[in-house]
Coordinates of C-alpha atoms and ligand atoms in Angstrom, one line a residue:
M1 CA -10.3 -68.4 28.1
A2 CA -10.6 -64.7 28.9
G3 CA -13.8 -62.9 29.9
V4 CA -16.9 -64.3 31.5
D5 CA -15.9 -67.8 30.7
R6 CA -12.8 -67.7 32.7
R7 CA -12.6 -70.5 35.3
T8 CA -13.0 -69.8 39.0
P9 CA -10.0 -70.6 41.3
I10 CA -10.5 -73.5 43.7
R11 CA -9.9 -71.1 46.6
I12 CA -13.0 -69.1 45.6
L13 CA -15.0 -72.2 44.8
L14 CA -14.5 -73.7 48.2
A15 CA -15.4 -70.5 49.9
T16 CA -18.6 -70.0 48.0
A17 CA -19.9 -73.5 47.1
E18 CA -23.5 -74.3 48.1
V19 CA -25.2 -77.7 48.2
G20 CA -27.0 -78.3 44.9
A21 CA -25.2 -75.7 42.9
N22 CA -23.5 -76.5 39.6
A23 CA -19.7 -77.0 39.8
V24 CA -17.1 -76.5 37.2
V25 CA -13.5 -77.1 38.3
D26 CA -10.3 -77.0 36.3
G27 CA -7.2 -78.5 38.0
W28 CA -4.6 -81.2 38.2
I29 CA -5.1 -84.5 39.8
K30 CA -3.1 -84.7 43.1
T31 CA -4.3 -88.2 44.0
S32 CA -7.0 -90.6 42.8
R33 CA -8.5 -93.6 44.4
F34 CA -10.5 -96.3 42.7
S35 CA -12.4 -99.0 44.5
K36 CA -15.4 -101.1 43.9
N37 CA -17.8 -99.0 46.0
V38 CA -16.5 -95.5 45.4
S39 CA -13.8 -93.7 43.4
F40 CA -12.4 -90.2 44.1
L41 CA -10.1 -87.6 42.6
H42 CA -8.5 -84.8 44.5
L43 CA -7.9 -81.7 42.4
Y44 CA -5.6 -78.7 43.0
D45 CA -4.9 -75.6 41.0
G46 CA -2.4 -73.7 43.2
S47 CA -4.8 -71.2 44.5
T48 CA -5.0 -72.9 48.0
P49 CA -3.4 -75.7 49.8
K50 CA -6.9 -77.4 49.9
T51 CA -8.0 -79.8 47.3
V52 CA -11.5 -80.4 45.9
Q53 CA -12.8 -83.9 46.3
V54 CA -14.6 -85.3 43.3
V55 CA -16.7 -88.4 43.6
L56 CA -16.9 -90.4 40.3
K57 CA -19.8 -92.2 38.9
E58 CA -19.4 -95.9 38.4
E59 CA -18.8 -95.7 34.7
Q60 CA -16.3 -92.9 35.1
A61 CA -14.2 -95.2 37.2
E62 CA -13.5 -97.0 33.9
M63 CA -11.3 -93.9 32.9
K64 CA -8.9 -95.0 35.7
A65 CA -5.9 -95.3 33.4
E66 CA -6.3 -91.6 32.3
L67 CA -7.1 -90.2 35.7
G68 CA -3.8 -90.7 37.5
P69 CA -1.7 -88.1 39.3
G70 CA -0.4 -85.4 37.0
A71 CA -3.3 -85.2 34.6
A72 CA -5.1 -81.9 33.9
V73 CA -8.9 -82.2 33.9
R74 CA -12.1 -80.3 33.8
V75 CA -14.8 -81.6 36.0
T76 CA -18.4 -80.6 35.7
G77 CA -21.0 -81.7 38.3
T78 CA -22.9 -80.7 41.4
W79 CA -21.8 -79.7 44.9
V80 CA -23.0 -82.1 47.5
E81 CA -22.4 -82.6 51.2
S82 CA -19.4 -84.7 51.8
K83 CA -19.7 -88.0 53.8
G84 CA -16.0 -88.0 54.6
G85 CA -14.9 -85.9 57.5
K86 CA -12.2 -83.8 55.8
Q87 CA -14.2 -81.4 53.7
A88 CA -17.7 -79.9 54.0
L89 CA -18.6 -80.2 50.3
E90 CA -17.5 -82.3 47.4
I91 CA -18.4 -82.6 43.8
L92 CA -20.5 -85.4 42.3
A93 CA -19.1 -85.6 38.8
E94 CA -21.3 -85.5 35.8
E95 CA -18.6 -85.1 33.2
I96 CA -14.8 -85.4 33.3
V97 CA -12.7 -84.1 30.4
V98 CA -9.0 -84.9 30.3
V99 CA -7.5 -81.6 29.2
G100 CA -3.9 -82.9 29.3
E101 CA -2.8 -86.5 29.9
G102 CA -0.7 -87.2 32.9
N103 CA 1.0 -90.4 31.8
P104 CA 0.9 -91.7 35.3
T105 CA 3.4 -94.5 34.9
D106 CA 6.0 -92.2 33.5
Y107 CA 5.2 -89.2 35.7
P108 CA 8.5 -88.3 37.4
I109 CA 7.0 -87.3 40.7
Q110 CA 5.9 -90.6 42.3
R111 CA 4.8 -90.9 45.9
K112 CA 7.9 -92.5 47.2
Q113 CA 10.4 -90.2 45.6
T114 CA 9.9 -87.0 47.5
S115 CA 13.4 -86.2 48.9
M116 CA 14.4 -82.5 48.4
E117 CA 17.5 -83.7 46.6
F118 CA 15.5 -85.7 44.1
L119 CA 13.0 -83.0 43.5
R120 CA 15.8 -80.6 42.6
T121 CA 16.5 -82.8 39.6
V122 CA 12.9 -82.2 38.4
A123 CA 12.7 -78.6 39.3
H124 CA 10.3 -78.1 36.4
L125 CA 7.7 -80.4 38.1
R126 CA 8.4 -79.9 41.8
P127 CA 6.0 -76.8 42.0
R128 CA 3.2 -79.4 41.8
T129 CA 4.2 -81.0 45.2
N130 CA 2.6 -80.0 48.5
T131 CA 5.9 -78.6 49.8
F132 CA 6.7 -76.4 46.8
Q133 CA 3.1 -75.3 46.4
S134 CA 3.4 -73.9 49.9
V135 CA 6.9 -72.5 49.4
F136 CA 6.1 -70.6 46.3
R137 CA 2.8 -69.2 47.6
V138 CA 4.6 -68.0 50.7
R139 CA 7.4 -66.6 48.5
N140 CA 4.8 -64.6 46.6
A141 CA 3.2 -63.4 49.8
L142 CA 6.5 -62.4 51.4
A143 CA 7.4 -60.3 48.3
W144 CA 4.0 -58.6 48.5
Q145 CA 4.5 -57.8 52.2
V146 CA 7.9 -56.4 51.5
H147 CA 6.5 -53.9 49.0
K148 CA 3.5 -53.2 51.3
F149 CA 5.7 -52.4 54.2
F150 CA 7.7 -49.8 52.3
Q151 CA 4.8 -48.5 50.2
D152 CA 2.7 -47.9 53.4
R153 CA 5.6 -45.8 54.8
G154 CA 6.1 -43.7 51.6
F155 CA 9.3 -45.3 50.4
L156 CA 9.9 -45.3 46.6
W157 CA 10.8 -48.5 44.9
I158 CA 13.9 -47.8 42.7
H159 CA 14.8 -50.2 39.9
T160 CA 18.5 -50.2 40.2
P161 CA 20.5 -51.7 37.3
I162 CA 21.4 -55.3 37.0
I163 CA 24.3 -54.6 34.7
T164 CA 26.9 -52.5 36.4
A165 CA 30.5 -51.4 36.3
S166 CA 31.1 -51.0 40.0
D167 CA 31.8 -53.7 42.6
A168 CA 29.5 -52.4 45.4
E169 CA 30.8 -54.7 48.1
G170 CA 34.5 -54.5 46.9
A171 CA 34.7 -58.3 47.3
G172 CA 35.5 -59.1 43.7
E173 CA 32.9 -61.9 43.4
M174 CA 31.2 -60.7 40.2
F175 CA 30.0 -62.4 37.1
R176 CA 31.2 -60.7 33.9
V177 CA 28.9 -59.4 31.2
Q178 CA 30.4 -59.4 27.8
V179 CA 29.5 -60.1 24.1
G180 CA 31.6 -62.9 22.7
E181 CA 35.3 -62.5 23.6
D182 CA 35.2 -58.7 23.7
K183 CA 35.5 -57.6 27.4
E184 CA 34.9 -53.9 26.9
G185 CA 33.3 -53.5 23.4
F186 CA 29.7 -53.1 24.2
F187 CA 29.7 -50.7 27.1
G188 CA 33.1 -49.2 26.5
K189 CA 34.2 -50.6 29.8
E190 CA 34.1 -53.9 31.7
A191 CA 30.7 -54.7 33.0
F192 CA 29.3 -57.2 35.6
L193 CA 26.1 -58.5 37.1
T194 CA 25.4 -56.5 40.2
V195 CA 26.2 -57.8 43.7
S196 CA 24.0 -55.2 45.4
G197 CA 21.9 -52.2 44.3
Q198 CA 23.1 -50.1 47.3
L199 CA 25.5 -47.7 45.7
A200 CA 23.0 -46.9 42.9
V201 CA 20.1 -46.5 45.3
E202 CA 22.1 -44.1 47.5
N203 CA 21.8 -41.6 44.7
F204 CA 18.0 -41.8 44.9
A205 CA 18.0 -41.6 48.8
Q206 CA 19.7 -38.2 48.3
A207 CA 16.8 -37.1 46.2
F208 CA 13.7 -38.9 47.6
T209 CA 14.9 -39.5 51.3
D210 CA 13.2 -42.9 51.7
V211 CA 13.8 -45.5 49.0
Y212 CA 14.4 -49.2 48.5
T213 CA 15.5 -51.7 45.8
F214 CA 14.2 -55.2 45.6
G215 CA 15.6 -57.3 42.8
P216 CA 18.0 -60.1 41.8
T217 CA 21.6 -59.9 42.8
F218 CA 24.5 -62.1 41.7
R219 CA 27.5 -63.4 43.5
A220 CA 30.2 -65.7 42.1
E221 CA 31.4 -66.8 45.5
N222 CA 32.2 -70.5 45.3
S223 CA 30.6 -71.4 48.6
N224 CA 28.5 -74.5 48.3
T225 CA 26.4 -74.1 51.4
A226 CA 22.8 -74.4 52.2
R227 CA 22.6 -70.6 52.6
H228 CA 24.4 -69.3 49.5
A229 CA 23.1 -68.9 46.0
A230 CA 24.8 -67.4 42.9
E231 CA 21.5 -65.6 42.1
F232 CA 19.4 -64.4 45.0
W233 CA 17.0 -61.5 45.7
M234 CA 17.9 -58.7 48.0
I235 CA 15.8 -55.9 49.6
E236 CA 17.8 -52.8 50.3
P237 CA 16.2 -49.8 51.9
E238 CA 18.2 -46.6 52.1
I239 CA 17.2 -43.6 54.2
A240 CA 18.6 -40.1 54.3
F241 CA 18.9 -37.9 57.4
A242 CA 19.4 -41.1 59.3
D243 CA 22.0 -42.8 61.4
L244 CA 22.7 -46.4 62.5
D245 CA 20.1 -46.3 65.3
D246 CA 17.4 -45.2 62.7
D247 CA 18.6 -48.0 60.4
I248 CA 18.3 -50.7 63.2
A249 CA 14.9 -49.4 64.2
L250 CA 13.7 -49.7 60.6
A251 CA 15.2 -53.2 60.2
E252 CA 13.5 -54.4 63.4
D253 CA 10.1 -53.0 62.4
F254 CA 10.5 -54.5 58.9
I255 CA 11.4 -58.0 60.0
R256 CA 8.6 -58.1 62.6
T257 CA 6.0 -56.7 60.2
I258 CA 6.7 -58.9 57.2
A259 CA 6.9 -62.0 59.3
N260 CA 3.6 -61.4 61.1
E261 CA 1.8 -60.3 57.9
T262 CA 3.1 -63.2 55.8
I263 CA 2.1 -65.8 58.3
A264 CA -1.3 -64.3 58.6
Q265 CA -1.7 -64.1 54.8
C266 CA -0.7 -67.7 54.3
R267 CA -2.1 -69.4 57.5
E268 CA -2.9 -72.7 55.8
D269 CA 0.5 -73.0 54.2
F270 CA 2.1 -72.4 57.6
D271 CA 0.0 -75.1 59.1
F272 CA 1.7 -77.4 56.5
F273 CA 5.2 -76.1 57.4
D274 CA 4.4 -76.5 61.2
L275 CA 3.5 -80.2 60.6
R276 CA 5.8 -81.3 57.8
I277 CA 8.9 -79.1 57.6
E278 CA 9.8 -77.9 61.1
K279 CA 7.6 -78.6 64.1
D280 CA 5.6 -75.5 65.1
V281 CA 7.9 -73.2 63.1
S282 CA 5.3 -70.4 62.7
Q283 CA 4.7 -70.2 66.5
F284 CA 8.4 -70.0 67.0
I285 CA 8.8 -67.3 64.5
L286 CA 5.9 -65.3 65.9
E287 CA 7.2 -65.5 69.4
T288 CA 10.7 -64.6 68.2
V289 CA 9.9 -61.6 66.2
N290 CA 7.3 -60.1 68.6
K291 CA 9.8 -59.4 71.4
P292 CA 12.4 -56.7 71.3
F293 CA 15.6 -57.7 69.3
A294 CA 18.9 -57.7 71.3
R295 CA 21.8 -55.4 70.4
I296 CA 25.5 -55.7 71.2
T297 CA 28.8 -54.5 69.7
H298 CA 31.2 -56.7 67.9
D299 CA 33.7 -56.4 70.8
E300 CA 31.1 -57.4 73.3
A301 CA 30.1 -60.3 71.1
Q302 CA 33.6 -61.5 70.9
D303 CA 34.1 -61.2 74.7
L304 CA 30.9 -63.1 75.3
L305 CA 32.1 -65.9 73.0
A306 CA 35.5 -66.0 74.6
K307 CA 33.9 -66.3 78.0
S308 CA 31.2 -68.8 76.9
G309 CA 33.4 -71.9 77.7
R310 CA 32.3 -73.2 74.3
K311 CA 34.8 -74.9 72.0
F312 CA 34.5 -73.3 68.5
E313 CA 36.2 -74.4 65.4
H314 CA 37.2 -70.9 64.5
K315 CA 39.1 -68.4 66.8
V316 CA 37.2 -66.0 69.0
G317 CA 38.3 -62.8 70.7
R318 CA 38.3 -59.1 69.8
G319 CA 39.3 -58.5 66.2
E320 CA 38.4 -62.0 65.1
V321 CA 35.7 -62.7 62.4
L322 CA 32.3 -63.9 63.5
Q323 CA 31.7 -67.2 61.7
T324 CA 28.4 -68.9 61.2
E325 CA 29.0 -71.1 64.3
H326 CA 29.5 -68.0 66.4
E327 CA 26.5 -66.2 64.9
R328 CA 24.3 -69.1 65.6
F329 CA 25.5 -69.5 69.2
L330 CA 24.7 -65.8 69.8
A331 CA 21.2 -65.9 68.3
E332 CA 20.2 -69.4 69.1
E333 CA 21.7 -70.1 72.5
H334 CA 22.7 -66.9 74.2
F335 CA 20.0 -64.4 73.2
K336 CA 17.5 -66.9 72.0
G337 CA 16.3 -64.5 69.4
P338 CA 17.4 -61.9 66.8
V339 CA 20.4 -59.9 67.7
F340 CA 22.0 -56.9 66.0
V341 CA 25.7 -56.9 66.2
T342 CA 27.2 -53.4 65.6
D343 CA 30.5 -51.7 65.2
Y344 CA 32.6 -54.2 63.3
P345 CA 36.4 -53.8 62.8
V346 CA 36.9 -51.6 59.8
E347 CA 39.0 -54.1 57.9
Q348 CA 36.2 -56.7 58.1
K349 CA 33.6 -54.6 56.2
A350 CA 33.1 -52.6 53.0
F351 CA 34.7 -49.3 52.2
Y352 CA 31.5 -47.3 52.2
M353 CA 30.7 -47.8 55.9
R354 CA 31.0 -44.8 58.2
L355 CA 34.2 -44.8 60.3
N356 CA 33.5 -44.5 64.0
D357 CA 35.3 -41.9 66.2
D358 CA 37.6 -44.7 67.5
E359 CA 38.9 -45.0 63.8
R360 CA 39.1 -48.8 64.5
T361 CA 35.4 -49.8 63.9
V362 CA 32.6 -48.8 61.5
A363 CA 28.9 -48.0 62.1
A364 CA 27.9 -51.4 60.6
T365 CA 25.3 -53.9 61.7
D366 CA 24.4 -57.5 61.0
L367 CA 21.2 -59.0 62.2
L368 CA 21.7 -62.6 63.3
V369 CA 18.7 -64.9 63.8
P370 CA 18.4 -68.4 65.3
R371 CA 18.9 -71.3 62.9
I372 CA 20.1 -69.1 60.0
G373 CA 22.8 -66.8 61.4
E374 CA 23.2 -63.6 59.3
I375 CA 20.0 -62.5 57.6
I376 CA 20.7 -58.7 57.2
G377 CA 23.9 -56.7 56.6
G378 CA 23.7 -52.9 56.9
S379 CA 25.4 -49.7 57.9
Q380 CA 25.5 -46.0 58.2
R381 CA 27.3 -44.7 55.1
E382 CA 30.4 -42.6 55.1
E383 CA 29.0 -39.2 54.1
R384 CA 32.2 -37.2 54.7
L385 CA 34.2 -36.8 51.4
D386 CA 37.6 -36.6 52.9
V387 CA 37.0 -39.7 55.1
L388 CA 35.5 -41.6 52.1
K389 CA 38.6 -40.8 50.0
A390 CA 40.9 -42.1 52.8
Q391 CA 38.8 -45.3 53.0
L392 CA 38.9 -46.0 49.3
D393 CA 42.7 -45.6 49.6
R394 CA 42.9 -47.9 52.6
F395 CA 40.9 -50.6 50.7
G396 CA 43.2 -50.2 47.7
L397 CA 40.3 -49.0 45.5
E398 CA 40.7 -46.3 42.8
E399 CA 38.8 -43.1 43.2
A400 CA 38.0 -42.6 39.5
P401 CA 35.2 -45.2 39.0
Y402 CA 33.5 -43.8 42.1
W403 CA 33.4 -40.2 40.9
W404 CA 29.6 -40.1 41.0
Y405 CA 29.5 -41.7 44.5
M406 CA 31.9 -39.0 45.7
D407 CA 29.7 -36.3 44.0
L408 CA 26.9 -37.2 46.4
R409 CA 29.2 -36.2 49.2
R410 CA 29.9 -32.9 47.5
F411 CA 26.4 -31.7 46.8
G412 CA 24.0 -31.8 49.7
T413 CA 25.5 -34.7 51.6
T414 CA 23.4 -36.1 54.5
P415 CA 24.0 -38.7 57.2
H416 CA 22.3 -41.8 55.6
A417 CA 22.0 -45.5 56.2
G418 CA 20.6 -48.7 54.9
F419 CA 20.6 -52.4 55.0
G420 CA 20.2 -55.5 52.8
L421 CA 17.9 -58.4 53.6
G422 CA 18.5 -61.7 51.8
F423 CA 15.0 -62.5 50.6
E424 CA 15.6 -66.3 50.4
R425 CA 17.2 -66.3 53.9
M426 CA 14.1 -64.7 55.3
L427 CA 11.9 -67.2 53.5
M428 CA 14.0 -70.1 54.8
W429 CA 13.8 -68.7 58.3
I430 CA 10.0 -68.3 58.5
T431 CA 9.1 -71.6 56.7
G432 CA 11.8 -73.8 58.3
M433 CA 13.1 -74.9 54.8
K434 CA 16.7 -76.0 55.3
N435 CA 18.3 -75.3 51.9
I436 CA 18.3 -72.1 49.9
R437 CA 17.9 -74.3 46.7
D438 CA 14.4 -75.2 47.9
V439 CA 13.1 -71.7 48.2
L440 CA 14.3 -70.5 44.8
P441 CA 12.1 -71.3 41.7
F442 CA 15.2 -72.4 39.7
P443 CA 18.3 -72.3 41.9
R444 CA 21.7 -71.2 40.5
T445 CA 24.6 -72.5 42.5
P446 CA 28.1 -73.7 41.5
G447 CA 27.5 -76.4 38.9
Q448 CA 23.8 -75.8 38.6
A449 CA 22.1 -73.8 35.9
E450 CA 19.7 -76.4 34.4
F451 CA 16.1 -75.4 33.7
Ligands
4AD1 O1 25.8 -58.3 53.9 P1 25.7 -58.1 52.4 O2 26.8 -58.5 51.5 O3 25.3 -56.6 52.3 C1 25.2 -55.9 51.1 O4 25.2 -56.3 50.0 C2 24.9 -54.4 51.4 N1 25.1 -53.7 50.1 C3 23.5 -54.3 51.9 C4 23.1 -52.8 52.2 O5 23.6 -52.3 53.1 N2 22.3 -52.2 51.3 O6 24.3 -58.9 51.9 C5 23.1 -58.6 52.5 C6 22.3 -59.9 52.8 C7 23.0 -60.9 53.7 O7 22.8 -60.6 55.1 C8 22.3 -62.2 53.3 O8 21.1 -62.3 53.9 C9 22.1 -62.0 51.8 O9 22.2 -60.7 51.6 N3 23.2 -62.7 51.0 C10 23.0 -63.9 50.4 N4 21.9 -64.7 50.2 C11 22.0 -65.7 49.5 N5 23.1 -66.1 48.8 C12 24.2 -65.4 48.9 N6 25.3 -65.7 48.2 C13 24.2 -64.2 49.7 N7 25.1 -63.2 50.0 C14 24.4 -62.4 50.8

């Protein structure tokens, strides 16, 4: 099918069609309607949320059994003005070739069975539904806008390894990589799937200044929530000669830009989310990201929660952990928008975060947003070798495996900072999708690795 013969996407056909011109469309049948007077097909091919309406000739209506939802067809005909109100032009069919039968009676995606839970059981076919067509077009656009943001600003995309020997977050939630029963044979040491590309990308920030990773990460945390997946994608910029303020400024610019650009790029898909998934979600997101983000310290946040008069399930007060209910209260109800919480108690965060002068808190930040809670985790990194060593010791981590990480602090160390954005959480946030399983092509969660 390569070369001059290659089909034209429906997106282009609809934008360029003229009355009287020949039409050739390849696509799948979304819906078909047969009646005495007139019969229609609606075709889609994934290139746009719009469908092409095809009007059948009387004798073609006899193909009814073959022309049900799910079938792949090639329609040849003529563009004519449409009598229905929904579209300007439609195709008057001359020839319909069934490229692949749809077996409409057996087709697993029937009109009535459209719950998200059901569609997860047919994850190989759900990309053909309206919701998942829009989700995965927006997922693609968001990924593109992530790269565009950094590339426009001269950041280098670094492909950090997926197989690693180091536990970047020190949380011990790693999947092991081994051949058969042999834990150390292949690599000569224990190896795991990465939980974050950060430690690896720091090496490149100390050579290229502005860098980022964007790839899959893996966490074996057994939390069966709507916001956790065992395999998810993370974007992690890392900037040298930079402190926490620079990091926060970058994060705010990043979230604002990619939200605006993705919604603009996929306007029609967002019309669908606005109507069917969460009322007016795109307007809410645009209003939310286009005003300045709030910023408070962890201590201030805890004080605010303690004085709120709210009953929370988990304890509040200085030194307590911010749970999702607290994060959502802060972003959704108090600030009514994104808020950076900074300066977390040292024992609540990872060993690599820069110790503040109070020696009680670290130069960390989480970005909390309405409806989701934490979407970004970041920090300024500890660039002082002696302090880093003391921190490794405090966290009960051995120095030996981090010899290269410590070398960065020996040879031309700089203040540097970075953050990690959970790609799926961002996608959920802007689309209004409620479950992380429904923004991943093939979700991996506890008990789920089918497809
Ligand atoms: O806060 P986290 O653990 O930060 C890091 O991994 C740092 N190394 C980032 C950095 O400074 N370079 O994770 C970052 C983000 C979270 O805010 C969340 O959005 C997402 O990654 N995330 C998950 N998303 C889906 N499923 C999970 N299990 C996730 N765990 C974290």
